[in-house]
Amino acid sequence: MLTKKQVEEILQTIGEMFPEAECELTHTNPFELLIAVVLSAQCTDALVNKVTPSLFAKYKEPEDYLAVEQEELEQDIRSIGLYRNKAKNIKKLSRSLVEEYNGEVPESRDELMKLAGVGRKTANVVSSVAFDFPAIAVDTHVERVSKRLGICRWKDNVTQVEETLMKKIPQDQWSVTHHRLIFFGRYHCKAQSPKCDVCPLLDLCREGKKRMKKKEGTA
DNA sequence: AACTCGGGGCA
DNA sequence: TGCCCAGAGTT
């Protein structure tokens, strides 16, 4: 596992690689943020942002989602993929908010995770971004990159990855770190074909050095 | 633990 | 043109 100082250096380097890394989710209130994050499962924020302007113009409150047929909602979010599941979850989630939470978005992760379509990652994003709850959202990119670089352990489960990241990164950098690691994971340290041969972090990266060595052997 | 949903992005 | 996904639910 890397030290705090090493992690700091790595994050700074990644920040220089992707200066454009910043939160792409646009939201004006907790409910819109919740919907946007639910929609973003298995697709990019950029793609979600193509539908949210018209979506949020049409649907302001949970009641608005309950007022239309599910087929209509499906068409409104069709271009993002997985739209049937997501439309069904949003209808169900809106009903829960109206009936059980007085129309308000709950603030705690545990309550958020009871909602349809809201898992651990979505709950962490909403509670931390909308309600300043101390949490780091760990998605597949963040987890993979953290493990490859040695920021956390290989055997760590998601909870342990979260804890390690929160321990090694100053709280005021959690949000930007999340997005830096996502950019790094998506465009550089990719799941299938990481660009180890042109990676400025290779000297620090156990996994990268292992991969380069293996590559030499097979070449 | 493996499977499903799905249009868009990228090789 | 065919792969692969910024997750969550179900079995």
CSV table of C-alpha atoms (C1' of nucleotides) in Angstrom, one decimal:
chain,number,residue,atom,x,y,z
A,1,MET,CA,0.0,0.0,0.0
A,2,LEU,CA,1.2,3.5,-0.8
A,3,THR,CA,1.8,6.2,1.7
A,4,LYS,CA,-0.3,9.4,2.0
A,5,LYS,CA,2.5,11.3,0.4
A,6,GLN,CA,2.8,8.9,-2.5
A,7,VAL,CA,-1.0,9.0,-3.1
A,8,GLU,CA,-0.8,12.8,-3.1
A,9,GLU,CA,1.9,12.8,-5.8
A,10,ILE,CA,-0.1,10.3,-7.9
A,11,LEU,CA,-3.3,12.4,-7.7
A,12,GLN,CA,-1.4,15.5,-8.7
A,13,THR,CA,0.1,13.8,-11.7
A,14,ILE,CA,-3.4,12.5,-12.8
A,15,GLY,CA,-4.7,16.0,-12.3
A,16,GLU,CA,-2.1,17.3,-14.7
A,17,MET,CA,-3.0,14.5,-17.2
A,18,PHE,CA,-6.7,15.4,-17.1
A,19,PRO,CA,-7.1,19.1,-16.2
A,20,GLU,CA,-10.7,18.8,-17.5
A,21,ALA,CA,-11.6,16.3,-14.8
A,22,GLU,CA,-14.5,17.8,-12.9
A,23,CYS,CA,-18.0,16.9,-12.0
A,24,GLU,CA,-20.1,16.6,-15.1
A,25,LEU,CA,-23.4,16.0,-13.4
A,26,THR,CA,-25.5,19.1,-13.4
A,27,HIS,CA,-28.1,19.5,-10.7
A,28,THR,CA,-29.9,22.2,-9.0
A,29,ASN,CA,-31.5,20.3,-6.1
A,30,PRO,CA,-31.2,16.9,-4.3
A,31,PHE,CA,-34.1,15.3,-6.3
A,32,GLU,CA,-32.6,16.2,-9.7
A,33,LEU,CA,-29.2,15.0,-8.6
A,34,LEU,CA,-30.8,11.7,-7.4
A,35,ILE,CA,-32.5,11.2,-10.8
A,36,ALA,CA,-29.4,12.1,-12.7
A,37,VAL,CA,-27.2,9.7,-10.8
A,38,VAL,CA,-29.8,6.9,-11.1
A,39,LEU,CA,-29.8,7.5,-14.8
A,40,SER,CA,-26.0,7.5,-15.0
A,41,ALA,CA,-25.7,3.8,-14.1
A,42,GLN,CA,-23.6,2.0,-16.9
A,43,CYS,CA,-23.3,5.1,-19.0
A,44,THR,CA,-21.4,8.4,-18.9
A,45,ASP,CA,-22.4,11.6,-17.2
A,46,ALA,CA,-22.0,13.3,-20.6
A,47,LEU,CA,-24.6,11.1,-22.1
A,48,VAL,CA,-27.0,11.6,-19.2
A,49,ASN,CA,-26.5,15.4,-19.6
A,50,LYS,CA,-28.0,15.1,-23.0
A,51,VAL,CA,-31.4,14.2,-21.7
A,52,THR,CA,-31.6,15.9,-18.3
A,53,PRO,CA,-32.3,19.5,-19.6
A,54,SER,CA,-35.6,18.5,-21.3
A,55,LEU,CA,-36.3,15.8,-18.6
A,56,PHE,CA,-36.0,18.3,-15.7
A,57,ALA,CA,-38.0,20.9,-17.6
A,58,LYS,CA,-40.9,18.4,-17.9
A,59,TYR,CA,-40.6,16.6,-14.5
A,60,LYS,CA,-40.0,18.9,-11.5
A,61,GLU,CA,-41.2,16.8,-8.6
A,62,PRO,CA,-41.7,13.1,-7.7
A,63,GLU,CA,-45.4,13.6,-8.4
A,64,ASP,CA,-44.7,14.5,-12.0
A,65,TYR,CA,-43.1,11.1,-12.7
A,66,LEU,CA,-46.1,9.4,-11.2
A,67,ALA,CA,-48.4,11.4,-13.4
A,68,VAL,CA,-47.3,9.8,-16.7
A,69,GLU,CA,-47.4,6.3,-18.1
A,70,GLN,CA,-44.1,4.4,-17.8
A,71,GLU,CA,-44.0,4.1,-21.6
A,72,GLU,CA,-43.9,7.9,-21.9
A,73,LEU,CA,-41.0,8.1,-19.4
A,74,GLU,CA,-39.2,5.4,-21.2
A,75,GLN,CA,-39.3,7.4,-24.4
A,76,ASP,CA,-38.1,10.5,-22.6
A,77,ILE,CA,-34.9,8.7,-21.5
A,78,ARG,CA,-34.6,6.3,-24.4
A,79,SER,CA,-31.2,7.5,-25.7
A,80,ILE,CA,-29.2,6.6,-22.6
A,81,GLY,CA,-29.8,2.8,-22.7
A,82,LEU,CA,-31.2,0.5,-20.0
A,83,TYR,CA,-34.2,2.8,-20.2
A,84,ARG,CA,-36.9,0.3,-19.3
A,85,ASN,CA,-35.2,-0.6,-16.0
A,86,LYS,CA,-34.4,3.0,-15.2
A,87,ALA,CA,-37.9,4.2,-16.0
A,88,LYS,CA,-39.4,1.5,-13.8
A,89,ASN,CA,-37.0,2.4,-11.0
A,90,ILE,CA,-37.8,6.1,-11.2
A,91,LYS,CA,-41.5,5.5,-11.0
A,92,LYS,CA,-41.0,3.2,-8.0
A,93,LEU,CA,-38.6,5.6,-6.4
A,94,SER,CA,-40.9,8.6,-6.9
A,95,ARG,CA,-43.7,6.6,-5.2
A,96,SER,CA,-41.5,5.8,-2.2
A,97,LEU,CA,-40.5,9.5,-1.9
A,98,VAL,CA,-44.2,10.7,-1.9
A,99,GLU,CA,-45.5,7.9,0.3
A,100,GLU,CA,-42.7,7.4,2.8
A,101,TYR,CA,-40.6,10.5,2.8
A,102,ASN,CA,-43.1,13.3,2.4
A,103,GLY,CA,-41.8,14.1,-1.1
A,104,GLU,CA,-38.3,14.9,0.2
A,105,VAL,CA,-35.0,13.1,-0.7
A,106,PRO,CA,-33.6,11.3,2.5
A,107,GLU,CA,-30.1,12.4,3.5
A,108,SER,CA,-28.6,9.2,4.9
A,109,ARG,CA,-27.0,6.5,2.8
A,110,ASP,CA,-29.0,3.8,4.4
A,111,GLU,CA,-32.4,5.4,3.6
A,112,LEU,CA,-31.2,6.3,0.1
A,113,MET,CA,-30.3,2.7,-0.6
A,114,LYS,CA,-33.8,1.5,0.2
A,115,LEU,CA,-35.0,3.4,-2.9
A,116,ALA,CA,-35.4,1.5,-6.2
A,117,GLY,CA,-32.4,1.8,-8.5
A,118,VAL,CA,-30.2,3.3,-5.8
A,119,GLY,CA,-27.2,1.2,-4.8
A,120,ARG,CA,-24.2,2.0,-2.7
A,121,LYS,CA,-22.5,4.2,-5.3
A,122,THR,CA,-25.5,6.3,-6.1
A,123,ALA,CA,-26.3,6.7,-2.4
A,124,ASN,CA,-22.8,7.9,-1.6
A,125,VAL,CA,-22.9,10.4,-4.5
A,126,VAL,CA,-26.2,11.9,-3.4
A,127,SER,CA,-25.5,12.0,0.3
A,128,SER,CA,-22.1,13.6,-0.1
A,129,VAL,CA,-22.8,16.0,-3.0
A,130,ALA,CA,-26.3,17.1,-2.0
A,131,PHE,CA,-26.0,16.9,1.8
A,132,ASP,CA,-22.3,17.2,2.5
A,133,PHE,CA,-22.2,13.8,4.0
A,134,PRO,CA,-18.5,12.6,4.3
A,135,ALA,CA,-18.2,9.8,1.7
A,136,ILE,CA,-16.3,8.9,-1.4
A,137,ALA,CA,-18.3,7.1,-4.1
A,138,VAL,CA,-16.4,4.1,-5.4
A,139,ASP,CA,-17.3,2.9,-8.9
A,140,THR,CA,-15.5,0.3,-11.0
A,141,HIS,CA,-12.9,2.8,-12.3
A,142,VAL,CA,-12.1,4.1,-8.9
A,143,GLU,CA,-11.8,0.6,-7.5
A,144,ARG,CA,-9.7,-0.8,-10.4
A,145,VAL,CA,-7.3,2.2,-10.5
A,146,SER,CA,-6.9,2.3,-6.7
A,147,LYS,CA,-6.0,-1.4,-6.7
A,148,ARG,CA,-3.6,-1.3,-9.7
A,149,LEU,CA,-1.7,1.7,-8.3
A,150,GLY,CA,-1.6,0.2,-4.8
A,151,ILE,CA,-3.6,3.0,-3.2
A,152,CYS,CA,-5.6,0.2,-1.5
A,153,ARG,CA,-5.2,-3.6,-1.3
A,154,TRP,CA,-6.1,-6.0,-4.0
A,155,LYS,CA,-8.3,-8.0,-1.7
A,156,ASP,CA,-10.2,-5.0,-0.4
A,157,ASN,CA,-14.0,-5.0,-0.8
A,158,VAL,CA,-15.8,-1.8,-1.7
A,159,THR,CA,-16.2,-0.8,1.9
A,160,GLN,CA,-12.5,-1.2,2.6
A,161,VAL,CA,-11.6,0.8,-0.6
A,162,GLU,CA,-13.9,3.6,0.6
A,163,GLU,CA,-12.3,3.6,4.0
A,164,THR,CA,-8.7,3.6,2.7
A,165,LEU,CA,-9.4,6.4,0.3
A,166,MET,CA,-11.0,8.5,2.9
A,167,LYS,CA,-8.0,7.9,5.2
A,168,LYS,CA,-5.3,8.7,2.6
A,169,ILE,CA,-6.9,11.7,0.9
A,170,PRO,CA,-7.8,15.1,2.5
A,171,GLN,CA,-11.5,15.5,2.7
A,172,ASP,CA,-11.6,18.7,0.7
A,173,GLN,CA,-10.2,16.7,-2.2
A,174,TRP,CA,-12.6,13.8,-2.2
A,175,SER,CA,-14.8,15.1,-4.9
A,176,VAL,CA,-12.1,16.1,-7.4
A,177,THR,CA,-10.2,12.9,-6.6
A,178,HIS,CA,-13.3,10.9,-7.5
A,179,HIS,CA,-13.5,12.5,-10.9
A,180,ARG,CA,-9.7,12.4,-11.6
A,181,LEU,CA,-9.7,8.7,-10.9
A,182,ILE,CA,-12.7,8.2,-13.2
A,183,PHE,CA,-11.0,10.1,-16.1
A,184,PHE,CA,-7.7,8.2,-15.5
A,185,GLY,CA,-9.6,4.9,-15.4
A,186,ARG,CA,-11.7,5.5,-18.4
A,187,TYR,CA,-9.2,7.1,-20.8
A,188,HIS,CA,-5.8,5.8,-19.7
A,189,CYS,CA,-5.8,3.0,-17.1
A,190,LYS,CA,-8.5,1.2,-19.0
A,191,ALA,CA,-9.9,-2.2,-17.8
A,192,GLN,CA,-8.9,-4.1,-20.9
A,193,SER,CA,-6.0,-2.3,-22.3
A,194,PRO,CA,-4.2,0.1,-19.9
A,195,LYS,CA,-1.6,2.4,-21.5
A,196,CYS,CA,1.2,1.3,-19.2
A,197,ASP,CA,3.8,1.9,-21.9
A,198,VAL,CA,3.1,5.7,-21.9
A,199,CYS,CA,2.1,6.0,-18.2
A,200,PRO,CA,3.9,8.7,-16.1
A,201,LEU,CA,3.0,6.6,-13.0
A,202,LEU,CA,4.7,3.4,-14.2
A,203,ASP,CA,7.6,3.7,-11.7
A,204,LEU,CA,5.1,3.8,-8.8
A,205,CYS,CA,2.7,1.2,-10.1
A,206,ARG,CA,3.2,-2.4,-9.1
A,207,GLU,CA,0.6,-3.7,-11.5
A,208,GLY,CA,2.0,-1.6,-14.4
A,209,LYS,CA,5.5,-2.9,-13.9
A,210,LYS,CA,4.2,-6.5,-13.8
A,211,ARG,CA,2.2,-6.0,-17.0
A,212,MET,CA,5.2,-4.4,-18.8
A,213,LYS,CA,7.4,-7.3,-17.8
A,214,LYS,CA,4.9,-9.8,-19.0
A,215,LYS,CA,4.6,-8.0,-22.2
A,216,GLU,CA,8.4,-8.2,-22.8
A,217,GLY,CA,8.3,-11.9,-22.1
A,218,THR,CA,5.6,-12.6,-24.7
A,219,ALA,CA,7.0,-10.2,-27.4
B,1,DA,C1',-21.4,-15.5,-8.4
B,2,DA,C1',-23.4,-15.0,-12.8
B,3,DC,C1',-26.8,-13.0,-15.6
B,4,DT,C1',-29.6,-9.1,-17.5
B,5,DC,C1',-30.6,-4.7,-19.3
B,6,DG,C1',-29.3,-1.4,-24.1
B,7,DG,C1',-27.9,2.6,-26.9
B,8,DG,C1',-23.7,5.0,-27.5
B,9,DG,C1',-18.7,5.2,-27.9
B,10,DC,C1',-14.7,3.5,-29.6
B,11,DA,C1',-11.4,0.3,-32.1
C,1,DT,C1',-19.4,-4.2,-37.4
C,2,DG,C1',-18.5,-5.8,-33.3
C,3,DC,C1',-17.0,-5.1,-28.9
C,4,DC,C1',-17.3,-2.9,-24.1
C,5,DC,C1',-19.3,-0.2,-20.7
C,6,DA,C1',-19.3,6.1,-15.0
C,7,DG,C1',-24.6,-0.1,-11.7
C,8,DA,C1',-28.2,-2.4,-9.6
C,9,DG,C1',-31.6,-6.0,-9.2
C,10,DT,C1',-32.8,-10.9,-9.5
C,11,DT,C1',-31.8,-15.8,-9.3
